[in-house]
Coordinates of N, CA and C in Angstrom, one line a residue:
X1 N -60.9 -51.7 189.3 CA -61.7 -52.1 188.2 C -61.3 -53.5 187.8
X2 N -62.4 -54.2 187.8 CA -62.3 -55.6 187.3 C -62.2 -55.9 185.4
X3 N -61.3 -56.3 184.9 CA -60.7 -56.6 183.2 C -60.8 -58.0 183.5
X4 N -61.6 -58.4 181.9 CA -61.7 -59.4 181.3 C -61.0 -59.6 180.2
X5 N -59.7 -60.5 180.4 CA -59.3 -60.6 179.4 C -59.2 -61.9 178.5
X6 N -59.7 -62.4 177.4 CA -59.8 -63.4 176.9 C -58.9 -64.0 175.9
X7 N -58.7 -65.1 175.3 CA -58.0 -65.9 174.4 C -56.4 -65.9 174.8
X8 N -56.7 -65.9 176.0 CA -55.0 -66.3 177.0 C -55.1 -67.8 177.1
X9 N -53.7 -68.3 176.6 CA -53.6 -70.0 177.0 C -53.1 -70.2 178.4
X10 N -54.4 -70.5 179.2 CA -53.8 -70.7 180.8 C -52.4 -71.4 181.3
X11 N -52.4 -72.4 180.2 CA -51.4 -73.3 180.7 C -50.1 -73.1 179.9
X12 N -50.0 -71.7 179.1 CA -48.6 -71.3 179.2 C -48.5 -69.7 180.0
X13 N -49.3 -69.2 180.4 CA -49.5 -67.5 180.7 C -49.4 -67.3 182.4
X14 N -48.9 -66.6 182.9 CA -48.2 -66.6 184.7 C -49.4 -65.3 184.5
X15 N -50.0 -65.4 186.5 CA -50.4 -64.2 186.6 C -49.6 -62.9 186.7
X16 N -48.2 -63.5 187.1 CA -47.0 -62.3 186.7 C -46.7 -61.8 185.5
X17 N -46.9 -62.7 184.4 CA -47.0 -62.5 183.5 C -47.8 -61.1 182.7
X18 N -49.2 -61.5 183.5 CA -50.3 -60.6 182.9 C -50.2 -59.1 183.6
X19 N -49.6 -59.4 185.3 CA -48.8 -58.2 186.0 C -48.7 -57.3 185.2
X20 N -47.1 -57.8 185.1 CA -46.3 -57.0 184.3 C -46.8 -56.6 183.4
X21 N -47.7 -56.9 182.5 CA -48.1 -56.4 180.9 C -49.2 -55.3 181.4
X22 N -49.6 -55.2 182.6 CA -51.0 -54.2 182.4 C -50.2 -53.3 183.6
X23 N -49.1 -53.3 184.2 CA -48.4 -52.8 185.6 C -47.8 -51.0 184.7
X24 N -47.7 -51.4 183.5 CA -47.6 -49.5 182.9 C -48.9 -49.0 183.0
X25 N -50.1 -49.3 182.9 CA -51.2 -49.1 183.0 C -51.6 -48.2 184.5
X26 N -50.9 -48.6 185.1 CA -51.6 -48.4 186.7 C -51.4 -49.6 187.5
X27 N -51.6 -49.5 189.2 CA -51.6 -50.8 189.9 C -52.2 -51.8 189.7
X28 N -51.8 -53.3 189.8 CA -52.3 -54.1 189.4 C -52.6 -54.8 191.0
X29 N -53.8 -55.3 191.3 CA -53.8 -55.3 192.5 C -54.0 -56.9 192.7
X30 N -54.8 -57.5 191.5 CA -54.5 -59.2 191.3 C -55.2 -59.7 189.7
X31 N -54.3 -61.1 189.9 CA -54.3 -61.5 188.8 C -55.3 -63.1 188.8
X32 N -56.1 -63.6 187.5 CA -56.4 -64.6 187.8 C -56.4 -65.4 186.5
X33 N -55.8 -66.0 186.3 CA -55.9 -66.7 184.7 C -56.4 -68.3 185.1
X34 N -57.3 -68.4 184.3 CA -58.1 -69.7 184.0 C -57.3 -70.5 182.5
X35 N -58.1 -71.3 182.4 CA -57.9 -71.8 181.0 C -57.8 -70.7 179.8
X36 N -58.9 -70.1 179.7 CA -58.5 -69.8 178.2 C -59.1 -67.9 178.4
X37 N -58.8 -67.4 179.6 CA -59.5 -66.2 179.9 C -58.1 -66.2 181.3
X38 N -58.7 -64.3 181.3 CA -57.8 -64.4 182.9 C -58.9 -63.0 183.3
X39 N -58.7 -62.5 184.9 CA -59.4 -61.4 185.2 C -57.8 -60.6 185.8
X40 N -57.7 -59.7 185.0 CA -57.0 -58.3 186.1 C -57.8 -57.2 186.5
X41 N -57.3 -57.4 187.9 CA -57.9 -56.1 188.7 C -57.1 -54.9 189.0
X42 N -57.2 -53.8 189.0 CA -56.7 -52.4 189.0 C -57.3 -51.6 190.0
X43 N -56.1 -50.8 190.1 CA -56.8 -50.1 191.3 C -57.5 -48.6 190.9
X44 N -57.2 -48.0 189.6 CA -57.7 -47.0 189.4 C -58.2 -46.9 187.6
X45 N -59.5 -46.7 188.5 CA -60.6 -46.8 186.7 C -59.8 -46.4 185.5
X46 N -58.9 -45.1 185.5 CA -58.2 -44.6 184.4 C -57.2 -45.1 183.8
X47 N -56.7 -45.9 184.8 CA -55.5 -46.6 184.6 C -56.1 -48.2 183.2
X48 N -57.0 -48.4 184.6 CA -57.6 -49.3 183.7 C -58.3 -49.0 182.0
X49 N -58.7 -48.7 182.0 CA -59.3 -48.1 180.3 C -58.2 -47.4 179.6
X50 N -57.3 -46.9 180.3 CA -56.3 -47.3 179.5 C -55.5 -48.8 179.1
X51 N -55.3 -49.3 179.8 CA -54.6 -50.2 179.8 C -56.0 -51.4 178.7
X52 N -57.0 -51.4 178.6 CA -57.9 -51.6 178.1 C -57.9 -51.2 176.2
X53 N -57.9 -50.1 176.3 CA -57.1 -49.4 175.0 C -56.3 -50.0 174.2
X54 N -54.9 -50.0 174.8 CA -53.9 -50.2 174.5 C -53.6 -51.8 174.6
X55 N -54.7 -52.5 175.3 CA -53.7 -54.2 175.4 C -54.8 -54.9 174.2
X56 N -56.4 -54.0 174.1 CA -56.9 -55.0 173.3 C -56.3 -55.3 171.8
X57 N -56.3 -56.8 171.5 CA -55.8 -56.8 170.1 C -54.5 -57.3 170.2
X58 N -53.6 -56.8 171.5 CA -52.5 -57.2 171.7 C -51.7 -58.4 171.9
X59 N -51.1 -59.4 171.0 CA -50.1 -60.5 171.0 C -49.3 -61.1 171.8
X60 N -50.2 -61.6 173.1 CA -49.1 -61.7 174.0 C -48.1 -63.2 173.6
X61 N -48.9 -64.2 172.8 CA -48.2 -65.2 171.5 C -48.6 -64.9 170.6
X62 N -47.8 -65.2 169.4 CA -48.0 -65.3 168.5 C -49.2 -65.9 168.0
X63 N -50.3 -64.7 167.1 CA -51.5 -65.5 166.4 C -52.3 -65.8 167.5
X64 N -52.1 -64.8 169.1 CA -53.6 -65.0 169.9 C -53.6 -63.8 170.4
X65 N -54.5 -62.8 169.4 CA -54.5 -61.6 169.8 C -55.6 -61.7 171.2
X66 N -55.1 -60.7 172.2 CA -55.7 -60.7 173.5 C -57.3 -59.8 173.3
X67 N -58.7 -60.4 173.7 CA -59.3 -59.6 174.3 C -59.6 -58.8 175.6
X68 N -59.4 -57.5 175.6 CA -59.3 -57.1 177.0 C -60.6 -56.0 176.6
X69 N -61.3 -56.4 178.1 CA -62.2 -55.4 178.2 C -63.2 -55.1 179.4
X70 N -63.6 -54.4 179.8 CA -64.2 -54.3 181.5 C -65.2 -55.6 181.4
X71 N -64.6 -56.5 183.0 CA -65.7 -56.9 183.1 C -66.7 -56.7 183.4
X72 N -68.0 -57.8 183.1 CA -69.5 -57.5 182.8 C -69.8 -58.2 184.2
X73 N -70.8 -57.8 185.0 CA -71.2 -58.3 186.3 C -72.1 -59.5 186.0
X74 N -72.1 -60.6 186.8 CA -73.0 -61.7 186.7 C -74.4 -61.5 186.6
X75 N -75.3 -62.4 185.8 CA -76.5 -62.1 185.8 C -76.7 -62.1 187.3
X76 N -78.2 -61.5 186.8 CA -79.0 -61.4 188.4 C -79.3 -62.8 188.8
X77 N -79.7 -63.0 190.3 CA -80.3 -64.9 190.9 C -79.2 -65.5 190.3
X78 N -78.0 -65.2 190.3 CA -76.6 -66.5 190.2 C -75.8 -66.5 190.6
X79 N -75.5 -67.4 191.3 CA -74.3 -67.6 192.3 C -72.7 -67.9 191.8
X80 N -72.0 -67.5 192.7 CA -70.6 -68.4 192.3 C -70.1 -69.5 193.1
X81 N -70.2 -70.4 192.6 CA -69.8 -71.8 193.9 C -68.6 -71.9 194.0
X82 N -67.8 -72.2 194.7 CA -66.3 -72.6 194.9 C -66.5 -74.0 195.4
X83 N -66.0 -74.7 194.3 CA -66.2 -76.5 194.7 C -64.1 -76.7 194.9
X84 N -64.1 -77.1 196.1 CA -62.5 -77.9 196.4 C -62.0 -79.5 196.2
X85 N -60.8 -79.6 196.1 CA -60.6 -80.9 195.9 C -60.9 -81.5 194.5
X86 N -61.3 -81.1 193.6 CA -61.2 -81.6 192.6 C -60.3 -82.4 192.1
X87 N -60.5 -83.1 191.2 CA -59.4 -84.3 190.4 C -58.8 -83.5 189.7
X88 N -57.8 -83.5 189.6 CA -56.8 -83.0 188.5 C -57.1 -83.1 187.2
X89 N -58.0 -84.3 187.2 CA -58.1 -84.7 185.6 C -59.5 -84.3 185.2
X90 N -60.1 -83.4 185.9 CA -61.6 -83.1 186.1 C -61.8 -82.1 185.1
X91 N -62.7 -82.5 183.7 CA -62.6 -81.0 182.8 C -63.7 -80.3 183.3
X92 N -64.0 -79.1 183.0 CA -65.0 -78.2 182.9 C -66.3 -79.2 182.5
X93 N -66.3 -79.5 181.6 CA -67.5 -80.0 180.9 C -67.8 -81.3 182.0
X94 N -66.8 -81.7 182.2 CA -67.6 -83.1 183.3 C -68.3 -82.2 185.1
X95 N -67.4 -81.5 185.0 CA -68.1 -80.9 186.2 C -69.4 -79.8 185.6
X96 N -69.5 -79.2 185.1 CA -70.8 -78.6 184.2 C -71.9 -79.5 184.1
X97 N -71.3 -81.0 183.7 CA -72.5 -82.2 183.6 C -73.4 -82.3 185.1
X98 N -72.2 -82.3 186.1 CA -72.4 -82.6 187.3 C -73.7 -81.7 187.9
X99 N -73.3 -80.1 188.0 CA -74.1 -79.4 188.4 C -75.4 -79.3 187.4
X100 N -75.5 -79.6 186.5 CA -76.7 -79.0 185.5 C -77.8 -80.1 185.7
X101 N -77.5 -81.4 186.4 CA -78.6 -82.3 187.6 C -79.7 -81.7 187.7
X102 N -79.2 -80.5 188.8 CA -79.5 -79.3 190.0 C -79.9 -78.4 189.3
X103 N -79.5 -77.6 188.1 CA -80.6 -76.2 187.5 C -79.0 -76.4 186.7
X104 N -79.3 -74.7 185.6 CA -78.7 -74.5 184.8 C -77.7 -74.0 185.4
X105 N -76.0 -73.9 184.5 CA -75.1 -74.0 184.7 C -74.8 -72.4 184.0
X106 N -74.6 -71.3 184.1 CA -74.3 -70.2 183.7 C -72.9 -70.5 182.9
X107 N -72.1 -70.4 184.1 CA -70.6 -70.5 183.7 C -70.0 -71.5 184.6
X108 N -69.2 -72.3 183.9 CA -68.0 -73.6 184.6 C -66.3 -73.6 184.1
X109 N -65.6 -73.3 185.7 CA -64.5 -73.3 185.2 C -63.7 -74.2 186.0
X110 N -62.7 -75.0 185.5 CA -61.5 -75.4 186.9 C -60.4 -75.3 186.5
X111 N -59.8 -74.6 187.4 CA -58.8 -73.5 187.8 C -58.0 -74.5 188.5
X112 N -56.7 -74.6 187.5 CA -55.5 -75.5 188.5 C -54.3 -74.8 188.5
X113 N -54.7 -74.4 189.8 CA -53.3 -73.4 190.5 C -52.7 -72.1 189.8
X114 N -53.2 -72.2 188.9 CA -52.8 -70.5 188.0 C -53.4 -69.1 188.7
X115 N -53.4 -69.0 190.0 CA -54.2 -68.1 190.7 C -53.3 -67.6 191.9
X116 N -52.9 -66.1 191.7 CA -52.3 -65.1 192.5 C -53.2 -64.3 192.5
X117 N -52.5 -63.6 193.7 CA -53.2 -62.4 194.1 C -52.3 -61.3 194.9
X118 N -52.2 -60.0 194.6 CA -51.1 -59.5 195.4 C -51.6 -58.5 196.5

């Protein structure tokens, strides 16, 4: 089962990190932290909704209580693009500028290197 968890600061939070904190829950099978969100996957629904229970609300710093909760599947007719090579210095919003040319932009993220999987 796929967990959305929100108001994680990407650039201080390890996907071992997020492991370990949902790994009493049940298997953690991968981890994916973005900027200000992360996805854990699990391998057993029960495990998950517990661990859902118990982590939402929960302080992983100080003053950013965690939202956790099943992820919601993409709308219908939208794709996910995997763009490579990006600049380092490349925010969301300038790449969001880029594609919204071309049609509307659902969701934009860039993901620098905070991305395991086990």
């Amino acid at each position: 089962m796929k967990i959305f968890v929100g108001n994680v600061d990407g650039a201080d939070t390890t996907p071992e990190e997020l492991a370990a904190l949902f790994a009493p829950y049940g298997t953690v099978m991968s981890c994916a932290v973005m900027k200000q969100f992360a996805f854990v996957h699990m391998r057993e629904n029960a495990g998950a909704l517990r661990a859902i229970e118990a982590l939402h609300g929960h302080e992983l710093r100080p003053g950013r209580a965690l939202v956790v909760e099943m992820s919601r599947p993409r709308p219908l007719n939208t794709w996910k693009i995997f763009v490579g090579n990006v600049s380092a210095a490349c925010t969301s919003q300038e790449l969001r500028s880029l594609f919204e040319r071309r049609g509307r932009v659902i969701e934009c993220d860039v993901v620098k290197g905070n991305w395991h999987s086990w």
